mmCIF file of C-alpha atoms and ligand atoms in Angstrom:
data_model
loop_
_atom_site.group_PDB
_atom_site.id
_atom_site.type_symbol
_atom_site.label_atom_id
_atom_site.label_comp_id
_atom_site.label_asym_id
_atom_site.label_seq_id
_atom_site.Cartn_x
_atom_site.Cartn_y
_atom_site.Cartn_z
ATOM 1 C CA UNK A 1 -1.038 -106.001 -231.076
ATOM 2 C CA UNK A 2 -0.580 -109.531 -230.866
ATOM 3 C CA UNK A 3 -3.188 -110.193 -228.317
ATOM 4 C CA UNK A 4 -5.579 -108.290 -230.329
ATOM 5 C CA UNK A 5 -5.042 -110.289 -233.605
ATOM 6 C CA UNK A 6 -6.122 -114.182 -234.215
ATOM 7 C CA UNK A 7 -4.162 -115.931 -236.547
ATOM 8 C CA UNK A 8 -6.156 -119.196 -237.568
ATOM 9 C CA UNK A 9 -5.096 -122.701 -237.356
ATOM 10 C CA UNK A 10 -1.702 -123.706 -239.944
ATOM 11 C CA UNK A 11 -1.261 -119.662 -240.626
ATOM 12 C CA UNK A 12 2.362 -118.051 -240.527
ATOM 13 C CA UNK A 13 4.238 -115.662 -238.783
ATOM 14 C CA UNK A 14 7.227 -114.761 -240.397
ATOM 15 C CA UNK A 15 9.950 -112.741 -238.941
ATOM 16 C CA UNK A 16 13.905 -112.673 -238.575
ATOM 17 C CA UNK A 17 16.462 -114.496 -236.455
ATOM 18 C CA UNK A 18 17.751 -111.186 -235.737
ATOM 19 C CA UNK A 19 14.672 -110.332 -234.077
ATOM 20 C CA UNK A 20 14.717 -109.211 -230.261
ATOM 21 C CA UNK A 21 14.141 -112.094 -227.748
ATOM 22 C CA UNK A 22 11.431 -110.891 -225.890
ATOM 23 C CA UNK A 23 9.581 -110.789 -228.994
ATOM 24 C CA UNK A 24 10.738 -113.922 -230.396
ATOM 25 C CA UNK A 25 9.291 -115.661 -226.929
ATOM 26 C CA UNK A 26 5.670 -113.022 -227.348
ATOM 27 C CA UNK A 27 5.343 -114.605 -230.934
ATOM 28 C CA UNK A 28 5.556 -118.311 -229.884
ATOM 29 C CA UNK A 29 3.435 -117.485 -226.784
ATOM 30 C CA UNK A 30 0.416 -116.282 -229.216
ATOM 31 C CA UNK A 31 1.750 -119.039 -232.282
ATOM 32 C CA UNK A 32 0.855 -121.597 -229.668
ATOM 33 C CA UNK A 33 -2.725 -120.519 -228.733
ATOM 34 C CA UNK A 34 -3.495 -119.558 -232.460
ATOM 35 C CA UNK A 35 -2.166 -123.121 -233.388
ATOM 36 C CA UNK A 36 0.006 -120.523 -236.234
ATOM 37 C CA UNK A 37 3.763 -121.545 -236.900
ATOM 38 C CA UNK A 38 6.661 -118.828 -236.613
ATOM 39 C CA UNK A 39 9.114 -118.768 -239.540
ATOM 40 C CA UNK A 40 12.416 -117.118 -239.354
ATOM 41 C CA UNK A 41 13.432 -115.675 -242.488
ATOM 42 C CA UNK A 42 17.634 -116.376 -242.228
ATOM 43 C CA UNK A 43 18.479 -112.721 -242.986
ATOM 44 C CA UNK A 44 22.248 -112.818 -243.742
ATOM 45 C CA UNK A 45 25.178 -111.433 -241.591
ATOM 46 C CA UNK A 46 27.294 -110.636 -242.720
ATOM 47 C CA UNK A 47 25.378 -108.882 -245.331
ATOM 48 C CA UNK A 48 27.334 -108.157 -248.783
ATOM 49 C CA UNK A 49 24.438 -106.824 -250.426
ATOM 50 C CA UNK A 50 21.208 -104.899 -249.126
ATOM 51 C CA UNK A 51 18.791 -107.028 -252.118
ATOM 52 C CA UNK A 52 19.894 -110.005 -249.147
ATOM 53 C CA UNK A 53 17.302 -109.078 -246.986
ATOM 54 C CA UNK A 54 14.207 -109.123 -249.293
ATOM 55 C CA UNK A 55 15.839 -112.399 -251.456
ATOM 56 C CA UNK A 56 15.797 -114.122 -247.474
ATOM 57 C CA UNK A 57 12.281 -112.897 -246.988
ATOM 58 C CA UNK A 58 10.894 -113.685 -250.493
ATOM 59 C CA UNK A 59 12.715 -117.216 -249.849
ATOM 60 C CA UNK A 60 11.023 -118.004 -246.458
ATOM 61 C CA UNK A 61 7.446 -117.145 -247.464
ATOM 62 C CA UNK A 62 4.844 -119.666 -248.175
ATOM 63 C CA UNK A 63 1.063 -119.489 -249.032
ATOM 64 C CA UNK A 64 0.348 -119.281 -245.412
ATOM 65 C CA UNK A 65 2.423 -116.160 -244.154
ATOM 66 C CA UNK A 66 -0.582 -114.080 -242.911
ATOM 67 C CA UNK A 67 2.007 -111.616 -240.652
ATOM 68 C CA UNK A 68 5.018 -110.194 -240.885
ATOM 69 C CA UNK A 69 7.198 -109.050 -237.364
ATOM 70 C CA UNK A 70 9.834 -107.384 -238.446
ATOM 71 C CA UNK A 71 12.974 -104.860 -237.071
ATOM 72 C CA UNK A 72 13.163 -101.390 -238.225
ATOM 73 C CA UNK A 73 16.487 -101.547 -236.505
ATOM 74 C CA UNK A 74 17.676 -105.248 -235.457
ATOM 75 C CA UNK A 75 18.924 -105.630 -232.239
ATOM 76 C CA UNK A 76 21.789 -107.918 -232.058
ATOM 77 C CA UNK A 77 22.957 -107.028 -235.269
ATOM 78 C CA UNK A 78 22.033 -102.803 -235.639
ATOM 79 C CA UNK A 79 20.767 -103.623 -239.823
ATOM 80 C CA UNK A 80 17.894 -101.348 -240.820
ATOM 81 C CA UNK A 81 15.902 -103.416 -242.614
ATOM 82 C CA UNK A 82 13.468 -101.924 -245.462
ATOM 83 C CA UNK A 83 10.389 -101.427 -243.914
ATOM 84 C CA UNK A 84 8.636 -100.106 -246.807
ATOM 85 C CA UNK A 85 9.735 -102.359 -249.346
ATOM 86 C CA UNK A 86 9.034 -105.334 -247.349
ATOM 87 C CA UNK A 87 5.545 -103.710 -246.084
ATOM 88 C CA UNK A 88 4.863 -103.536 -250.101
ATOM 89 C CA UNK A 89 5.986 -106.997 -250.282
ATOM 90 C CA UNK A 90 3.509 -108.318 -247.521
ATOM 91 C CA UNK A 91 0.532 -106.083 -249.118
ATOM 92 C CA UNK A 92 1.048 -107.748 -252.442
ATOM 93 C CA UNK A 93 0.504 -110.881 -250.564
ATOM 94 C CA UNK A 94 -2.115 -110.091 -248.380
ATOM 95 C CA UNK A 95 -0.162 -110.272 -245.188
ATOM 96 C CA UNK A 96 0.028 -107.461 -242.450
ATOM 97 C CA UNK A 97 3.074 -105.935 -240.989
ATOM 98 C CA UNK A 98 4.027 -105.253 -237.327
ATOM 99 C CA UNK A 99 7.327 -102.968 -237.017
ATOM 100 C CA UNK A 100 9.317 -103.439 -233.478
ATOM 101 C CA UNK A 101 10.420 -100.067 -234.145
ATOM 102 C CA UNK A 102 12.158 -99.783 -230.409
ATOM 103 C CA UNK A 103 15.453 -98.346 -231.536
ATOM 104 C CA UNK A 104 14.119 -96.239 -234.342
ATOM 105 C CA UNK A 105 13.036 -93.194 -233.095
ATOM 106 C CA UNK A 106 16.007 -90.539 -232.526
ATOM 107 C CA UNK A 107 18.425 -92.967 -235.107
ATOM 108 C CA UNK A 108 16.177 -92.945 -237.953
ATOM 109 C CA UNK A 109 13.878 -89.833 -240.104
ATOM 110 C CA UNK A 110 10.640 -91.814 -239.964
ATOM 111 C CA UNK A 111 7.152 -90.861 -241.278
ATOM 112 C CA UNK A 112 5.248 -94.033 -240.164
ATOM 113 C CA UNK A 113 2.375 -93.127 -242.393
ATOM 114 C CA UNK A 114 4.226 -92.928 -245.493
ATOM 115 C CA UNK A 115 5.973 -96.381 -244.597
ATOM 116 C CA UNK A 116 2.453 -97.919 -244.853
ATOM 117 C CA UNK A 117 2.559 -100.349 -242.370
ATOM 118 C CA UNK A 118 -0.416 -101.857 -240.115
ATOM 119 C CA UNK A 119 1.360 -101.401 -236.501
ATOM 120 C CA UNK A 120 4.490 -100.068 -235.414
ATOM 121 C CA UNK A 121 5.887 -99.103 -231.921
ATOM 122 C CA UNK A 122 8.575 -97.511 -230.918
ATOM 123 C CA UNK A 123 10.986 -96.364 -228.125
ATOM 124 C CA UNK A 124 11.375 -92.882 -226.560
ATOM 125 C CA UNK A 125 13.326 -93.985 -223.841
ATOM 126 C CA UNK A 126 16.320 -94.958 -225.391
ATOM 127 C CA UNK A 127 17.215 -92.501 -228.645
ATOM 128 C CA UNK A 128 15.172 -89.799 -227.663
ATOM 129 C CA UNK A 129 16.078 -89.779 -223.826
ATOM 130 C CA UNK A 130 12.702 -89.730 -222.581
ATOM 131 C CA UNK A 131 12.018 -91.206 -219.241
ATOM 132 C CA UNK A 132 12.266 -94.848 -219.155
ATOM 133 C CA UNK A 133 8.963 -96.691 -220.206
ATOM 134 C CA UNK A 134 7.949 -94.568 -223.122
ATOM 135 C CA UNK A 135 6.938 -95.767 -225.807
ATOM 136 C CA UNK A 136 4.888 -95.670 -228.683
ATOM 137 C CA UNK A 137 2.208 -97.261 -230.521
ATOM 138 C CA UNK A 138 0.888 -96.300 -234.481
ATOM 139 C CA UNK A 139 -2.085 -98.402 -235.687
ATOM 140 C CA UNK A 140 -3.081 -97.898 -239.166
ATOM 141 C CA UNK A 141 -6.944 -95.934 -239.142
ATOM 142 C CA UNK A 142 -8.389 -99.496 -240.326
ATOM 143 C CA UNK A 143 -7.118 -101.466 -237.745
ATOM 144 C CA UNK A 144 -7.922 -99.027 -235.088
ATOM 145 C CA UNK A 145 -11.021 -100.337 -233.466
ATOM 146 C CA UNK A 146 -9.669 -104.268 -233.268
ATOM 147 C CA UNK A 147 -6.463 -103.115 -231.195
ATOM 148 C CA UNK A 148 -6.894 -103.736 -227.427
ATOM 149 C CA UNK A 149 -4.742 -102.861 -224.603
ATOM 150 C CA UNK A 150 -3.964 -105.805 -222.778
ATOM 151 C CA UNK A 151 -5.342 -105.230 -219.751
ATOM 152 C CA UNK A 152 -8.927 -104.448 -219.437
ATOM 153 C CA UNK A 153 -9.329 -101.145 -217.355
ATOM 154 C CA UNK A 154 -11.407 -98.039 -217.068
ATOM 155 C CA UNK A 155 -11.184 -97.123 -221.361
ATOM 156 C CA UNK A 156 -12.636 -100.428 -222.290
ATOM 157 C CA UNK A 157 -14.728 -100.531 -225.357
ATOM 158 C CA UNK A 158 -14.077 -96.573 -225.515
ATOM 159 C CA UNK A 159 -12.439 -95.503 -229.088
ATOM 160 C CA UNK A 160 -8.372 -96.185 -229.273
ATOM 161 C CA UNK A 161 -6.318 -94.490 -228.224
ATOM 162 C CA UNK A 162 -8.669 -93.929 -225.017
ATOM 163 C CA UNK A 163 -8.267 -97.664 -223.734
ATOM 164 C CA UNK A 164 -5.041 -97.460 -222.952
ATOM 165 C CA UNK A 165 -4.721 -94.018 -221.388
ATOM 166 C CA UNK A 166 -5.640 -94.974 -218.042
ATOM 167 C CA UNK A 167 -5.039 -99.149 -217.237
ATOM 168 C CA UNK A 168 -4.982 -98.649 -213.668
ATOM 169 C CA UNK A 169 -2.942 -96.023 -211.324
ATOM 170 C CA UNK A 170 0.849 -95.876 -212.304
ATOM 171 C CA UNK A 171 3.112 -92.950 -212.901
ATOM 172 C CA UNK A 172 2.802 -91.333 -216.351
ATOM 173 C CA UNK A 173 5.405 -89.121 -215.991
ATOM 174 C CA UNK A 174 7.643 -90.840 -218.559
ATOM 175 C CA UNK A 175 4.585 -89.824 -221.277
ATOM 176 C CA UNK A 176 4.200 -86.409 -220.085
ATOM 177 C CA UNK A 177 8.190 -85.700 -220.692
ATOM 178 C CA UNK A 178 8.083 -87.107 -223.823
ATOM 179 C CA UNK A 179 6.920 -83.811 -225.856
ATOM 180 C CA UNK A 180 9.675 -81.976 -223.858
ATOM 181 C CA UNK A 181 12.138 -85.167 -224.870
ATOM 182 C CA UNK A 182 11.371 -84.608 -228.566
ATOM 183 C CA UNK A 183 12.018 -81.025 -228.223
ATOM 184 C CA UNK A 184 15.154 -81.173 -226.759
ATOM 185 C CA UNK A 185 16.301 -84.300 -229.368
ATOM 186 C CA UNK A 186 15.250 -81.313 -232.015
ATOM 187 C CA UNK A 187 17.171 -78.299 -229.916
ATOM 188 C CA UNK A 188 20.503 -80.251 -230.138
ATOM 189 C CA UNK A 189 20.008 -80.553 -233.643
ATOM 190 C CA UNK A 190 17.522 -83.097 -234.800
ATOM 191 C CA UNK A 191 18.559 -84.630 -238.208
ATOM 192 C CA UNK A 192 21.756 -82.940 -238.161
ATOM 193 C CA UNK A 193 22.459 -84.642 -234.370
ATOM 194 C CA UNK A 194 21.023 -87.936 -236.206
ATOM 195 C CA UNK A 195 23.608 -87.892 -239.060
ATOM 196 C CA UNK A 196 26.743 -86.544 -236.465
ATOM 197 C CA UNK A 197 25.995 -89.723 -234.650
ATOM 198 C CA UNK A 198 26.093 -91.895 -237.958
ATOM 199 C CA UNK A 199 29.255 -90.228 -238.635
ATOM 200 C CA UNK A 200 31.300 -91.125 -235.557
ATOM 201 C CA UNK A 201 29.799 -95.059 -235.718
ATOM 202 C CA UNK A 202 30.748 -94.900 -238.703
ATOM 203 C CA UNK A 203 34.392 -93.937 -238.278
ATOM 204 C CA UNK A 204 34.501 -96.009 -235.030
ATOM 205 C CA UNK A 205 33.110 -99.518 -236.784
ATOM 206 C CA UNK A 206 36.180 -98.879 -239.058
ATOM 207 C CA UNK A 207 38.714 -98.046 -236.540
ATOM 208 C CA UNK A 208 37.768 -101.099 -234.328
ATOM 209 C CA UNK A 209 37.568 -103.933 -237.372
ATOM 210 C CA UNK A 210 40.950 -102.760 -238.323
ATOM 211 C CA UNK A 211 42.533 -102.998 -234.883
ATOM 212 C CA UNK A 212 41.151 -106.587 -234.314
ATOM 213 C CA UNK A 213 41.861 -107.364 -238.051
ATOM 214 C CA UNK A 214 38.299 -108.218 -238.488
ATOM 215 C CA UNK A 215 35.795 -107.909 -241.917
ATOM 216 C CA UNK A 216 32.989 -105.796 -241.341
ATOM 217 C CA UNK A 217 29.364 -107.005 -241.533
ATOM 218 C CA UNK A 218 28.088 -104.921 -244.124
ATOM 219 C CA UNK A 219 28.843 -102.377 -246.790
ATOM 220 C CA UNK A 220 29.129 -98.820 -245.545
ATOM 221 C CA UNK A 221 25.680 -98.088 -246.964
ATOM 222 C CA UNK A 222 23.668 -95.245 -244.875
ATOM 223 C CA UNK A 223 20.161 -97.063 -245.341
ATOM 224 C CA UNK A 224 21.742 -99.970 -243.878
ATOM 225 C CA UNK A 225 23.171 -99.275 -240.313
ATOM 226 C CA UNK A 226 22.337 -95.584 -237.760
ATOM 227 C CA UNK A 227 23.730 -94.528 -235.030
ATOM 228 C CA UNK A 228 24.611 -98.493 -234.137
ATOM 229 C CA UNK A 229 26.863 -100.699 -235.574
ATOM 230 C CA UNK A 230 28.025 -104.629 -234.674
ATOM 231 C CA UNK A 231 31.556 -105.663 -235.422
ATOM 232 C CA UNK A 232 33.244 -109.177 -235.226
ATOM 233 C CA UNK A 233 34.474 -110.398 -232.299
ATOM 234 C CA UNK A 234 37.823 -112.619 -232.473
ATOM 235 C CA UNK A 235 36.506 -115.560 -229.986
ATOM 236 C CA UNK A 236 33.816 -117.571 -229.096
ATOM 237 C CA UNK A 237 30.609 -116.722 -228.949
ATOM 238 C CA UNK A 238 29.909 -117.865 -224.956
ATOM 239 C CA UNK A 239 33.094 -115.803 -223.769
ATOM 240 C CA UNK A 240 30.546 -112.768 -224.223
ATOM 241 C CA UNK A 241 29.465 -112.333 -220.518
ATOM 242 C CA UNK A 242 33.591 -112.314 -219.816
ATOM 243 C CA UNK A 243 34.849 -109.620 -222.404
ATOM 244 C CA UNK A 244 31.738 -107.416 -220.534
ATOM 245 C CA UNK A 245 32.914 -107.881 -217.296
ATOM 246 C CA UNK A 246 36.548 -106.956 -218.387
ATOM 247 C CA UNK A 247 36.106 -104.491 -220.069
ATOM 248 C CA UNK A 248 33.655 -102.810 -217.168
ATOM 249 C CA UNK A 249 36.567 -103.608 -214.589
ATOM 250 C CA UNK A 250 39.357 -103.407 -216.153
ATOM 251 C CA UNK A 251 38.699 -100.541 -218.348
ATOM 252 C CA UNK A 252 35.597 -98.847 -217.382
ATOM 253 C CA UNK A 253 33.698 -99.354 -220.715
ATOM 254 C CA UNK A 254 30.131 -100.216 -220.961
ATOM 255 C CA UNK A 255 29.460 -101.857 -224.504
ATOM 256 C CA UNK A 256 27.334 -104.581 -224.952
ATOM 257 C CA UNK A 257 29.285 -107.902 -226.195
ATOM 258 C CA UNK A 258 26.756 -110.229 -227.679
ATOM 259 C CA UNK A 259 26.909 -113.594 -228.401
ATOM 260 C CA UNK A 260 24.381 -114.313 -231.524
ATOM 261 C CA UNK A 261 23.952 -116.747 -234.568
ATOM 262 C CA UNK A 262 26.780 -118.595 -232.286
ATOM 263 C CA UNK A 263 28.860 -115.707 -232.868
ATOM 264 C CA UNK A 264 30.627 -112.990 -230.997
ATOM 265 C CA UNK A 265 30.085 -109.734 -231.676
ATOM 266 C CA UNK A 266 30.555 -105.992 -230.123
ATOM 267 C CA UNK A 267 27.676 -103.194 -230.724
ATOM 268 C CA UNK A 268 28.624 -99.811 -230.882
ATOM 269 C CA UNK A 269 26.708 -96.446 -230.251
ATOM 270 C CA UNK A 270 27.155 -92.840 -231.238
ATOM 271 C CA UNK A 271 25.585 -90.471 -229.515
ATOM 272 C CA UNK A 272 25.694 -86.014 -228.778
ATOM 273 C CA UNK A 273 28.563 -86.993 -225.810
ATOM 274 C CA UNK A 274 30.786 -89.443 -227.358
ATOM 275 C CA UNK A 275 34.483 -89.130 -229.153
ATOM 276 C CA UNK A 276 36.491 -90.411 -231.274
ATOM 277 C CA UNK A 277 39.193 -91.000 -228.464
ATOM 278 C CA UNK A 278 36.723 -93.024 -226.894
ATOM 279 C CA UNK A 279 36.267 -95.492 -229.629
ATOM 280 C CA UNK A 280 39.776 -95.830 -230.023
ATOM 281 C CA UNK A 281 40.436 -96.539 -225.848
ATOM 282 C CA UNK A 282 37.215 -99.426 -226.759
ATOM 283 C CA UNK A 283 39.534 -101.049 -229.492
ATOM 284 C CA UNK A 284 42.781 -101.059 -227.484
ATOM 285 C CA UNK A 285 40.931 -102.878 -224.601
ATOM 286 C CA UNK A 286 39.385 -104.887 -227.108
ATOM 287 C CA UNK A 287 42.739 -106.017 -228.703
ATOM 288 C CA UNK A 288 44.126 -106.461 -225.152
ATOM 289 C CA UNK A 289 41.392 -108.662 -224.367
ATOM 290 C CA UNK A 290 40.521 -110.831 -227.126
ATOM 291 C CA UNK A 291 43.793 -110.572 -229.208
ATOM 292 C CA UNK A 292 47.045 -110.215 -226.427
HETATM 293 C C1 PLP B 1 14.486 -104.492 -231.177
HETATM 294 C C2 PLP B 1 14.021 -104.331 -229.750
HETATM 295 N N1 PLP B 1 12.747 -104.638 -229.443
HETATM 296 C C3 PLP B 1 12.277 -104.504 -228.195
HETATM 297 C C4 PLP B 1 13.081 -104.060 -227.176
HETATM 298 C C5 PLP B 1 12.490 -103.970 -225.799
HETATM 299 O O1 PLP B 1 12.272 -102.700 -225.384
HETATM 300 P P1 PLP B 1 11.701 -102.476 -223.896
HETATM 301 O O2 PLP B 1 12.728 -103.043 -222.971
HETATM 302 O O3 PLP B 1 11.548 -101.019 -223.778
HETATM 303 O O4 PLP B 1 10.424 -103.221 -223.809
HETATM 304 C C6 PLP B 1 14.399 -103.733 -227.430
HETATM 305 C C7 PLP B 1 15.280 -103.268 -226.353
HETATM 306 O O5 PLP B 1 16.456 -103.084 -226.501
HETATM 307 C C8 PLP B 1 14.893 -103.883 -228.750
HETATM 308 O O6 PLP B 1 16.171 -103.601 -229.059
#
């Protein structure tokens, strides 16, 4: 999407600091050759009160944001940020809206039409269990004949989607399973496996702040956090690739320890085959390693 659009000389892109890094590195790549400036709206975390996130947005705008990049699920951080509200926001203004929407599908009920935003792309691979490499990409109907794939192949300057169904010979397995991956997210109980994973993070996030006698991030508000959640860390922030390796060797966990906003934090997942035992084995060896 960003290849496709030209920002003019002086315009803004305005997006989050809890934005993914790849991204953050694809904005400046195409800020630089538009001769645009990317602002980061300083979205609090912790976050005390959900009206944060729009008051940090309304304060970073200026009369030259033509684009908003936002998270529909932050990476570093796991916040769902209000994608419609903000889209409504940007509208008003006369700005469009691109949604990195990569953890969304299989956390989140999303109808991207009735969100109302002008691009958003999202993951199969990770929530939904597809194959790796799926993904998806929505383009609003208007936008539709302006949105190229980046690499010119066969379905040049045929109508989207058909440019990018075929940019040269690769394996499109991982696109064919992803019907069968939807399917089988529904068969083991759609919204009802959704809201069983928000349940256990949400017990878990709890459990572990208390053990490391820590203040959570955010309230416990449902639109705010899925099946993902980022505690705390007692520490510093560039211990992070340490606690990993510990906690993989010593104690066969695999949970991402980030360091972020000079920070360290832990990010926790729910999912159809995890327990509440496990959560509490993660905040022993957590206490053992960044308390004892
Ligand atoms: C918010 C966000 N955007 C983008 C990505 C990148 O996804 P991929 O590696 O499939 O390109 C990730 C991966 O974790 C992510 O969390």
């Amino acid at each position: 999407v960003l290849g496709s659009l030209s920002l003019g000389d002086g315009d803004h892109v305005l997006t989050t600091q809890h934005r993914y890094e790849a991204v953050a590195n694809t904005l400046a790549r195409n800020a630089e050759a538009w001769g645009a400036q990317v602002i980061e709206a300083r979205v609090p975390f912790p976050l005390r009160d959900p009206a944060e996130i729009i008051a940090a947005f309304e304060e970073a705008w200026t009369p030259s944001t033509r684009l908003l990049v936002i998270d529909h699920i932050t990476s570093p951080t796991a916040l769902v940020l209000p994608v419609r509200e903000l889209t409504q926001l940007a509208h008003s203004r006369g700005a469009q809206v691109l949604v990195d929407a990569a953890h969304a599908p299989g956390q989140l009920d999303v109808a991207i039409h009735e969100l109302g935003v002008d691009y958003w792309t999202g993951n199969l691979h990770k929530w939904v269990c597809a194959p790796r490499g799926a993904a998806l990409l929505w383009v609003a109907p208007p936008h539709r004949g302006r949105i190229h794939h980046p690499v010119t192949s066969l379905g040049w300057q045929q109508e989207f989607p058909a440019e990018f169904d075929w940019t040269g010979t690769d394996d499109p397995s991982p696109w064919l399973a992803c019907t069968t991956a939807m399917d089988l997210h529904d068969s083991w109980g759609g919204a009802r496996l959704r809201s069983s994973n928000h349940a256990l993070v949400r017990e878990a996030r709890v459990l572990i702040a208390d053990a490391l006698k820590v203040e959570l991030p955010h309230p416990d508000d449902p639109t705010l956090y899925g099946s993902m959640a980022t505690i705390p860390l007692p520490g510093r922030a560039q211990d992070a690739p340490d606690i990993w390796n510990a906690l993989i060797e010593n104690h066969k966990i695999e949970v991402p320890v980030i360091s972020w906003d000079e920070r360290l934090w832990v990010r926790i997942s729910g999912y159809a085959y995890n327990q509440p035992e496990e959560y509490q084995r993660l905040a022993e060896a957590l206490c053992s390693i960044c308390i004892d």
